[in-house]
Amino acid sequence: MNKRREVPMRHLFDGSDLNVYDQQIANLSAGAPGPDLLSECCEIFRIATEHRMKFELENNSYLFQYGPTIGTTEFRDTLAKFLSKGYNSDVNKSDLVLTSGATHGLHLVLSTLLDLSGVIFVDEVTYMIALETFRQFNSMRIVSVPLKLEGPNLEILSSLIDQYKFKPSNGKIFWGVYYTMPTFHNPTGILFTEEINNQLIRLARSADILIACDDVYNLLHYDSHEADNDMICTRQPPKRLFAYDIENIKDDNWKGHVISNGSFSKILSPGVRLGWMECPPRCVEVFRDSGVLKSGGAANNYTGGIVTSLIQLGLAEQQLYKYAQKYGERLRAATQTLRVNLPATCTFHAPTGGYFIWIRFPENVDCNDFNQYCKKNFGVMAIAGSRFSVSDSHKNFIRLTFAFHQVEYLKQSVEKLCTAIENYLFSIKPL
Ligand SMILES: Cc1ncc(COP(=O)(O)O)c(C=O)c1O
């Protein structure tokens, strides 16, 4: 019998042992491309691998050797061109460091750039697995910053910075870091405004903190075309925070305070474990000197080579475009279904890109409890808001992902979710 192997997929679970590939329960928590999209990777990776192997046979097979610490010049040059086109804004190869994904990038930031008795400022709700990573650095303090629809509350961030600031020691560059996602934030889906981004840069400079941006959704922006009922990826991409920082790079006092931590996980495949950090020169120098990267001979030299070919052959761009089209259609299906079916006492934020929809329930609801009810009685689930908070707040929110499932299944699942919400709210209503 052809029994499918159980694979431990950390994103595909909600802290339980529920597999998103299990069609019995509609799991709306998976932050990954779905199987229909990933199946296309087999062919494009076959073509790119053939292309790269032909080259390696004629060129000393360097791909199979330890690589240069921050990635080969060819990889960084090819990636810089790919990103410049995708962002519609210049990216320099000298600013790029190869990683094995944004998770790895974040770990490198924490372990190499920061004083280990320093402070990690985070949005009051933030990427839940980043929080788990921060907690492992238990000599550092995690401080939560209130978040509005426009971005973080900068008055409060500024006063928290004044409260905690100190001089970094032991050769580390920064005493503190603000970890965030200015573009299609996880879990809220928001996009920080231009004004907030400008103020953030001013604040980071005056306090000399680092802003570590997980920019893993930046290339996934969707346009709505009401007339033909279609979504396409043509809108000007949002400007990444890094671009705000380098605007006055020629100033004598410019040092660089932003890292844009990117990844191929959402635009190609999470399994290939490949990403990059776009960094100011002073940070690139520290990474170049990192024992871990030196000893490893770049984080992922082999895959870096294959993806270089994938980009050079135009296949990465083609795949990104396909994913964005599909994600856009799915976003539209999910928001249309919510507009029709979500009970009026709940609200949601409809994003213009990324992966997530953030739904607010009435204040008295605990979505951990709702999620259990929903799974048991309606065979559908998402992630309760408290999982994204440092202080176990935001219990009356859930995050659902629209990217993973195909349109019809997604619509049915969101409809089920709405029916479950209606029934649940009725069941907890005081008599
Ligand atoms: C904000 C954010 N950062 C990082 C990651 C993980 O990225 P990677 O697979 O590149 O480690 C995710 C995936 O869910 C994410 O949402």
Short mmCIF file of C-alpha atoms and ligand atoms in Angstrom, two decimals:
data_model
loop_
_atom_site.label_atom_id
_atom_site.label_comp_id
_atom_site.label_asym_id
_atom_site.label_seq_id
_atom_site.Cartn_x
_atom_site.Cartn_y
_atom_site.Cartn_z
CA MET A 1 0.00 0.00 0.00
CA ASN A 2 1.27 3.45 -0.83
CA LYS A 3 1.14 5.07 2.59
CA ARG A 4 2.14 8.75 2.69
CA ARG A 5 5.04 9.41 5.03
CA GLU A 6 4.32 11.68 7.98
CA VAL A 7 6.55 14.76 7.73
CA PRO A 8 7.14 17.01 10.74
CA MET A 9 6.26 20.40 9.25
CA ARG A 10 6.61 23.04 11.90
CA HIS A 11 4.65 25.71 10.02
CA LEU A 12 1.93 23.34 9.13
CA PHE A 13 0.97 22.64 12.69
CA ASP A 14 -0.80 24.79 15.20
CA GLY A 15 1.04 23.57 18.26
CA SER A 16 -0.99 20.37 17.92
CA ASP A 17 -0.20 17.29 15.90
CA LEU A 18 -2.50 18.28 13.09
CA ASN A 19 -1.17 17.95 9.56
CA VAL A 20 -2.26 20.52 7.02
CA TYR A 21 -2.21 17.86 4.30
CA ASP A 22 -4.95 16.06 6.24
CA GLN A 23 -8.16 16.86 4.36
CA GLN A 24 -10.34 15.92 7.36
CA ILE A 25 -9.57 19.21 9.06
CA ALA A 26 -9.35 22.45 7.09
CA ASN A 27 -6.20 23.93 8.53
CA LEU A 28 -6.02 27.66 7.84
CA SER A 29 -2.76 28.17 9.70
CA ALA A 30 -0.14 26.98 7.21
CA GLY A 31 2.37 29.74 6.33
CA ALA A 32 3.80 28.03 3.25
CA PRO A 33 3.12 27.61 -0.48
CA GLY A 34 0.60 24.79 -1.03
CA PRO A 35 1.34 21.44 -2.75
CA ASP A 36 -0.14 22.54 -6.11
CA LEU A 37 2.44 25.34 -6.29
CA LEU A 38 5.38 23.35 -4.97
CA SER A 39 4.81 20.54 -7.47
CA GLU A 40 6.03 22.93 -10.18
CA CYS A 41 9.38 23.13 -8.41
CA CYS A 42 10.29 19.57 -9.48
CA GLU A 43 10.60 20.54 -13.13
CA ILE A 44 12.21 23.95 -12.74
CA PHE A 45 14.77 22.62 -10.26
CA ARG A 46 15.56 19.75 -12.65
CA ILE A 47 16.28 22.25 -15.44
CA ALA A 48 18.31 24.56 -13.18
CA THR A 49 20.30 21.66 -11.74
CA GLU A 50 21.18 20.38 -15.22
CA HIS A 51 22.28 23.87 -16.21
CA ARG A 52 24.45 24.25 -13.11
CA MET A 53 26.00 20.77 -13.35
CA LYS A 54 27.09 21.40 -16.92
CA PHE A 55 28.82 24.55 -15.75
CA GLU A 56 30.40 22.84 -12.71
CA LEU A 57 31.84 20.00 -14.83
CA GLU A 58 33.76 22.59 -16.82
CA ASN A 59 34.70 24.73 -13.79
CA ASN A 60 36.33 22.69 -11.04
CA SER A 61 33.06 21.67 -9.35
CA TYR A 62 33.42 24.52 -6.85
CA LEU A 63 29.75 24.13 -6.01
CA PHE A 64 30.60 20.99 -4.05
CA GLN A 65 33.36 22.74 -2.11
CA TYR A 66 33.08 25.02 0.94
CA GLY A 67 32.04 28.37 -0.50
CA PRO A 68 33.02 31.98 0.23
CA THR A 69 31.74 33.03 3.70
CA ILE A 70 28.90 35.31 2.58
CA GLY A 71 28.08 33.48 -0.69
CA THR A 72 29.68 33.46 -4.14
CA THR A 73 29.98 36.70 -6.10
CA GLU A 74 27.93 35.09 -8.86
CA PHE A 75 25.08 34.26 -6.46
CA ARG A 76 25.06 37.73 -4.90
CA ASP A 77 25.29 39.47 -8.27
CA THR A 78 22.46 37.39 -9.75
CA LEU A 79 20.31 37.85 -6.65
CA ALA A 80 20.96 41.62 -6.64
CA LYS A 81 19.60 41.84 -10.21
CA PHE A 82 16.56 39.68 -9.35
CA LEU A 83 15.74 41.81 -6.30
CA SER A 84 16.38 45.14 -8.04
CA LYS A 85 13.77 44.17 -10.61
CA GLY A 86 11.32 42.78 -8.04
CA TYR A 87 11.60 45.79 -5.71
CA ASN A 88 11.92 48.26 -8.58
CA SER A 89 14.77 49.74 -6.55
CA ASP A 90 18.53 49.19 -6.65
CA VAL A 91 20.04 46.36 -4.63
CA ASN A 92 23.86 46.12 -4.44
CA LYS A 93 25.57 42.74 -4.40
CA SER A 94 28.07 44.07 -1.85
CA ASP A 95 25.19 44.45 0.66
CA LEU A 96 24.05 40.82 0.35
CA VAL A 97 24.89 37.89 2.62
CA LEU A 98 23.66 34.37 1.76
CA THR A 99 21.69 32.60 4.52
CA SER A 100 19.73 29.39 4.78
CA GLY A 101 16.48 31.33 5.19
CA ALA A 102 15.12 34.23 7.22
CA THR A 103 15.10 32.15 10.42
CA HIS A 104 18.83 31.59 10.05
CA GLY A 105 19.35 35.28 9.22
CA LEU A 106 17.58 36.34 12.39
CA HIS A 107 19.63 33.94 14.48
CA LEU A 108 22.84 35.34 12.98
CA VAL A 109 21.70 38.90 13.75
CA LEU A 110 21.05 38.02 17.38
CA SER A 111 24.20 36.02 17.91
CA THR A 112 26.71 38.24 16.11
CA LEU A 113 25.56 41.87 16.08
CA LEU A 114 23.94 42.30 19.48
CA ASP A 115 25.23 42.65 23.00
CA LEU A 116 23.79 39.52 24.61
CA SER A 117 22.58 41.51 27.61
CA GLY A 118 20.68 43.79 25.25
CA VAL A 119 17.06 44.42 24.39
CA ILE A 120 14.79 43.02 21.68
CA PHE A 121 11.84 45.33 20.96
CA VAL A 122 8.98 43.49 19.27
CA ASP A 123 5.51 44.47 18.06
CA GLU A 124 2.81 43.53 20.55
CA VAL A 125 1.85 40.81 18.10
CA THR A 126 4.61 39.37 15.98
CA TYR A 127 5.77 36.25 14.12
CA MET A 128 5.25 33.56 16.76
CA ILE A 129 8.32 31.46 15.96
CA ALA A 130 10.59 34.53 16.10
CA LEU A 131 9.34 34.91 19.68
CA GLU A 132 10.39 31.33 20.40
CA THR A 133 13.84 32.13 18.97
CA PHE A 134 14.17 35.27 21.11
CA ARG A 135 13.27 33.37 24.28
CA GLN A 136 16.28 31.11 23.75
CA PHE A 137 18.55 34.16 24.10
CA ASN A 138 17.61 34.29 27.75
CA SER A 139 20.14 36.93 28.72
CA MET A 140 18.27 39.42 26.55
CA ARG A 141 15.14 41.33 27.48
CA ILE A 142 12.07 41.14 25.22
CA VAL A 143 10.02 44.35 25.26
CA SER A 144 6.66 44.71 23.54
CA VAL A 145 5.68 47.81 21.51
CA PRO A 146 2.02 48.71 20.77
CA LEU A 147 1.03 48.39 17.13
CA LYS A 148 -1.52 50.48 15.19
CA LEU A 149 -2.85 50.04 11.68
CA GLU A 150 -0.18 52.50 10.44
CA GLY A 151 2.70 50.75 12.23
CA PRO A 152 4.29 50.82 15.71
CA ASN A 153 3.50 53.48 18.29
CA LEU A 154 6.73 55.45 18.00
CA GLU A 155 6.19 57.65 21.03
CA ILE A 156 6.10 54.56 23.20
CA LEU A 157 8.99 52.88 21.36
CA SER A 158 11.04 56.02 21.84
CA SER A 159 10.35 56.20 25.57
CA LEU A 160 11.13 52.48 25.95
CA ILE A 161 14.42 53.06 24.18
CA ASP A 162 15.23 55.90 26.62
CA GLN A 163 14.39 53.59 29.50
CA TYR A 164 16.66 50.71 28.43
CA LYS A 165 19.51 52.27 26.43
CA PHE A 166 23.12 51.39 27.35
CA LYS A 167 26.53 51.26 25.70
CA PRO A 168 27.15 47.89 24.00
CA SER A 169 30.26 46.01 25.07
CA ASN A 170 32.39 43.02 24.06
CA GLY A 171 32.86 44.38 20.55
CA LYS A 172 29.17 44.09 19.63
CA ILE A 173 27.72 46.83 17.41
CA PHE A 174 24.23 47.20 18.88
CA TRP A 175 22.72 47.29 22.37
CA GLY A 176 19.19 46.83 21.04
CA VAL A 177 17.19 45.64 18.06
CA TYR A 178 13.65 46.35 16.94
CA TYR A 179 12.42 43.20 15.18
CA THR A 180 9.52 43.81 12.85
CA MET A 181 7.86 43.28 9.44
CA PRO A 182 7.04 46.70 7.91
CA THR A 183 5.70 45.04 4.74
CA PHE A 184 2.69 42.69 5.05
CA HIS A 185 3.24 42.09 8.73
CA ASN A 186 2.77 38.65 10.27
CA PRO A 187 0.12 38.20 11.74
CA THR A 188 -1.74 41.48 11.04
CA GLY A 189 -1.05 41.89 7.29
CA ILE A 190 -0.48 45.64 7.72
CA LEU A 191 1.90 47.82 5.73
CA PHE A 192 3.72 50.53 7.71
CA THR A 193 3.04 54.02 6.34
CA GLU A 194 5.73 56.16 4.72
CA GLU A 195 5.63 58.55 7.65
CA ILE A 196 6.18 55.76 10.17
CA ASN A 197 9.04 54.36 8.09
CA ASN A 198 10.75 57.77 7.94
CA GLN A 199 10.34 58.27 11.67
CA LEU A 200 11.62 54.77 12.39
CA ILE A 201 14.83 55.53 10.54
CA ARG A 202 15.30 58.78 12.50
CA LEU A 203 14.67 56.94 15.77
CA ALA A 204 17.07 54.09 14.95
CA ARG A 205 19.82 56.61 14.12
CA SER A 206 19.40 58.70 17.24
CA ALA A 207 19.24 55.64 19.54
CA ASP A 208 21.76 53.62 17.50
CA ILE A 209 19.57 50.53 17.47
CA LEU A 210 19.27 48.00 14.67
CA ILE A 211 15.95 47.43 12.91
CA ALA A 212 15.81 43.81 11.77
CA CYS A 213 13.04 43.49 9.18
CA ASP A 214 11.76 40.10 8.15
CA ASP A 215 11.06 41.05 4.54
CA VAL A 216 9.82 37.63 3.44
CA TYR A 217 6.52 38.86 1.93
CA ASN A 218 7.73 42.05 0.17
CA LEU A 219 7.59 40.60 -3.36
CA LEU A 220 4.05 39.28 -2.82
CA HIS A 221 1.78 42.26 -3.48
CA TYR A 222 -1.57 41.88 -5.19
CA ASP A 223 -3.74 44.15 -7.26
CA SER A 224 -7.47 43.82 -7.42
CA HIS A 225 -9.19 44.10 -10.78
CA GLU A 226 -12.89 44.20 -9.98
CA ALA A 227 -13.94 44.17 -13.65
CA ASP A 228 -12.42 40.85 -14.67
CA ASN A 229 -12.63 39.30 -11.22
CA ASP A 230 -8.91 38.72 -11.28
CA MET A 231 -5.93 39.64 -9.11
CA ILE A 232 -2.62 40.44 -10.68
CA CYS A 233 0.78 41.35 -9.42
CA THR A 234 1.42 44.65 -11.20
CA ARG A 235 1.23 47.29 -8.49
CA GLN A 236 4.42 49.10 -7.57
CA PRO A 237 6.04 47.03 -4.78
CA PRO A 238 6.06 48.67 -1.35
CA LYS A 239 9.38 50.36 -0.56
CA ARG A 240 11.37 48.27 1.92
CA LEU A 241 12.63 49.97 5.09
CA PHE A 242 16.23 49.36 3.99
CA ALA A 243 15.64 51.71 1.03
CA TYR A 244 14.57 54.49 3.44
CA ASP A 245 17.77 53.99 5.39
CA ILE A 246 20.14 54.21 2.42
CA GLU A 247 18.52 57.36 1.00
CA ASN A 248 21.20 59.60 2.51
CA ILE A 249 24.04 57.11 2.45
CA LYS A 250 26.42 59.87 1.29
CA ASP A 251 26.13 61.74 4.64
CA ASP A 252 29.35 61.54 6.62
CA ASN A 253 27.44 60.37 9.68
CA TRP A 254 25.58 57.56 7.92
CA LYS A 255 26.22 54.16 9.50
CA GLY A 256 23.25 52.05 8.43
CA HIS A 257 20.66 50.78 10.91
CA VAL A 258 18.43 48.41 8.93
CA ILE A 259 18.78 44.80 7.83
CA SER A 260 16.34 43.43 5.28
CA ASN A 261 16.10 39.71 5.99
CA GLY A 262 14.75 37.95 2.90
CA SER A 263 13.94 34.40 1.87
CA PHE A 264 12.99 32.13 -1.01
CA SER A 265 10.60 30.21 1.27
CA LYS A 266 7.38 31.97 0.24
CA ILE A 267 8.28 32.79 -3.36
CA LEU A 268 9.85 29.46 -4.34
CA SER A 269 10.18 26.72 -1.71
CA PRO A 270 10.71 26.57 2.07
CA GLY A 271 12.44 23.20 1.72
CA VAL A 272 15.43 24.57 -0.23
CA ARG A 273 16.43 26.64 2.86
CA LEU A 274 17.85 29.64 1.05
CA GLY A 275 17.66 33.32 1.90
CA TRP A 276 19.71 36.49 2.12
CA MET A 277 20.30 39.51 4.29
CA GLU A 278 20.67 42.97 2.76
CA CYS A 279 22.86 44.83 5.23
CA PRO A 280 24.89 48.00 5.81
CA PRO A 281 28.65 47.47 5.20
CA ARG A 282 29.51 47.44 8.92
CA CYS A 283 27.19 44.45 9.40
CA VAL A 284 28.43 42.66 6.26
CA GLU A 285 31.94 42.89 7.75
CA VAL A 286 30.80 41.24 10.99
CA PHE A 287 29.09 38.42 9.07
CA ARG A 288 32.19 37.97 6.92
CA ASP A 289 34.03 37.38 10.17
CA SER A 290 31.44 35.04 11.69
CA GLY A 291 32.96 31.74 12.77
CA VAL A 292 29.74 29.91 11.93
CA LEU A 293 29.59 31.22 8.36
CA LYS A 294 33.34 30.81 7.83
CA SER A 295 33.39 27.28 9.14
CA GLY A 296 30.33 26.35 7.07
CA GLY A 297 31.75 27.91 3.89
CA ALA A 298 28.59 30.00 3.37
CA ALA A 299 25.28 28.82 4.76
CA ASN A 300 24.16 26.85 1.71
CA ASN A 301 26.71 27.00 -1.11
CA TYR A 302 25.18 24.17 -3.16
CA THR A 303 21.61 25.46 -3.20
CA GLY A 304 22.92 28.97 -3.79
CA GLY A 305 24.43 27.69 -7.05
CA ILE A 306 21.26 25.94 -8.21
CA VAL A 307 19.11 28.98 -7.45
CA THR A 308 21.63 31.18 -9.28
CA SER A 309 20.84 29.13 -12.40
CA LEU A 310 17.13 29.24 -11.64
CA ILE A 311 17.27 33.04 -11.64
CA GLN A 312 19.55 33.26 -14.69
CA LEU A 313 17.16 31.05 -16.69
CA GLY A 314 14.20 33.27 -15.77
CA LEU A 315 12.54 30.41 -13.86
CA ALA A 316 12.58 32.05 -10.42
CA GLU A 317 10.82 35.15 -11.72
CA GLN A 318 8.29 33.00 -13.56
CA GLN A 319 7.58 31.05 -10.37
CA LEU A 320 7.30 34.21 -8.26
CA TYR A 321 4.78 35.63 -10.73
CA LYS A 322 2.71 32.42 -10.69
CA TYR A 323 2.68 32.32 -6.89
CA ALA A 324 1.67 35.97 -6.65
CA GLN A 325 -1.20 35.36 -9.11
CA LYS A 326 -2.45 32.38 -7.13
CA TYR A 327 -2.03 34.01 -3.73
CA GLY A 328 -3.87 37.06 -5.06
CA GLU A 329 -6.81 34.93 -6.25
CA ARG A 330 -6.88 33.19 -2.88
CA LEU A 331 -6.81 36.46 -0.96
CA ARG A 332 -9.73 37.70 -3.00
CA ALA A 333 -11.70 34.48 -2.44
CA ALA A 334 -11.08 34.61 1.32
CA THR A 335 -11.99 38.29 1.74
CA GLN A 336 -15.13 37.98 -0.43
CA THR A 337 -16.27 35.02 1.66
CA LEU A 338 -15.57 36.88 4.91
CA ARG A 339 -17.44 39.99 3.73
CA VAL A 340 -20.54 37.91 3.07
CA ASN A 341 -20.39 35.49 6.00
CA LEU A 342 -18.45 36.95 8.94
CA PRO A 343 -20.79 37.91 11.80
CA ALA A 344 -21.13 41.69 12.18
CA THR A 345 -19.59 41.69 15.66
CA CYS A 346 -16.27 40.59 14.13
CA THR A 347 -13.98 42.65 11.87
CA PHE A 348 -10.96 41.86 9.74
CA HIS A 349 -8.12 43.64 8.03
CA ALA A 350 -7.88 42.90 4.29
CA PRO A 351 -4.21 43.10 3.30
CA THR A 352 -2.85 44.04 -0.15
CA GLY A 353 -0.11 41.42 -0.02
CA GLY A 354 1.59 38.72 2.02
CA TYR A 355 -0.15 35.67 3.46
CA PHE A 356 -2.42 36.61 6.36
CA ILE A 357 -5.82 37.91 7.44
CA TRP A 358 -6.22 39.05 11.05
CA ILE A 359 -9.74 38.69 12.43
CA ARG A 360 -10.95 40.49 15.54
CA PHE A 361 -13.67 38.92 17.72
CA PRO A 362 -15.67 40.64 20.49
CA GLU A 363 -13.52 41.45 23.56
CA ASN A 364 -14.94 38.66 25.73
CA VAL A 365 -13.98 35.84 23.33
CA ASP A 366 -10.97 33.61 23.95
CA CYS A 367 -9.98 32.32 20.50
CA ASN A 368 -7.96 29.46 22.00
CA ASP A 369 -11.27 28.10 23.22
CA PHE A 370 -13.00 29.02 19.96
CA ASN A 371 -10.31 27.22 17.94
CA GLN A 372 -10.87 23.98 19.88
CA TYR A 373 -14.64 24.30 19.41
CA CYS A 374 -14.20 25.02 15.74
CA LYS A 375 -11.87 22.09 15.13
CA LYS A 376 -14.09 19.65 17.01
CA ASN A 377 -17.47 20.73 15.67
CA PHE A 378 -16.73 22.16 12.23
CA GLY A 379 -13.44 20.56 11.17
CA VAL A 380 -11.69 23.88 10.58
CA MET A 381 -9.00 25.81 12.46
CA ALA A 382 -6.63 28.79 12.37
CA ILE A 383 -4.22 30.24 14.98
CA ALA A 384 -5.42 32.08 18.09
CA GLY A 385 -4.02 35.62 18.52
CA SER A 386 -2.34 35.06 21.89
CA ARG A 387 0.25 32.83 20.24
CA PHE A 388 1.68 35.95 18.55
CA SER A 389 2.00 38.02 21.71
CA VAL A 390 4.74 38.25 24.33
CA SER A 391 2.24 38.76 27.12
CA ASP A 392 -0.51 36.31 26.12
CA SER A 393 -2.71 39.25 25.01
CA HIS A 394 -4.86 39.44 21.84
CA LYS A 395 -6.88 36.40 22.83
CA ASN A 396 -9.83 37.76 20.85
CA PHE A 397 -8.04 37.52 17.49
CA ILE A 398 -7.27 34.75 15.04
CA ARG A 399 -4.88 34.69 12.10
CA LEU A 400 -5.85 32.83 9.00
CA THR A 401 -3.59 32.11 6.04
CA PHE A 402 -5.08 32.38 2.57
CA ALA A 403 -1.96 31.30 0.64
CA PHE A 404 -1.86 27.54 1.12
CA HIS A 405 -5.19 26.15 -0.11
CA GLN A 406 -6.73 26.34 -3.56
CA VAL A 407 -9.65 28.70 -4.15
CA GLU A 408 -12.64 26.35 -3.88
CA TYR A 409 -11.38 24.52 -0.79
CA LEU A 410 -10.40 27.83 0.79
CA LYS A 411 -13.84 29.37 0.17
CA GLN A 412 -15.60 26.34 1.71
CA SER A 413 -13.24 26.38 4.69
CA VAL A 414 -13.66 30.11 5.33
CA GLU A 415 -17.43 29.69 5.04
CA LYS A 416 -17.26 26.88 7.62
CA LEU A 417 -15.14 29.09 9.86
CA CYS A 418 -17.77 31.85 9.67
CA THR A 419 -20.59 29.44 10.53
CA ALA A 420 -18.52 28.19 13.45
CA ILE A 421 -17.98 31.78 14.64
CA GLU A 422 -21.69 32.52 14.44
CA ASN A 423 -22.60 29.38 16.40
CA TYR A 424 -19.84 29.90 18.96
CA LEU A 425 -20.79 33.53 19.61
CA PHE A 426 -24.38 32.47 20.06
CA SER A 427 -23.37 29.69 22.47
CA ILE A 428 -21.38 32.02 24.77
CA LYS A 429 -23.90 34.86 24.70
CA PRO A 430 -25.11 35.72 28.23
CA LEU A 431 -28.80 34.87 28.69
C1 LIG B 1 7.84 36.86 9.30
C2 LIG B 1 8.49 35.57 8.98
N1 LIG B 1 9.81 35.44 9.09
C3 LIG B 1 10.43 34.28 8.81
C4 LIG B 1 9.72 33.18 8.39
C5 LIG B 1 10.47 31.91 8.10
O1 LIG B 1 11.24 32.11 6.97
P1 LIG B 1 12.33 31.03 6.47
O2 LIG B 1 11.59 29.84 5.98
O3 LIG B 1 13.05 31.76 5.40
O4 LIG B 1 13.22 30.72 7.62
C6 LIG B 1 8.34 33.27 8.25
C7 LIG B 1 7.55 32.10 7.83
O5 LIG B 1 6.42 31.88 8.25
C8 LIG B 1 7.70 34.49 8.55
O6 LIG B 1 6.38 34.64 8.46
#
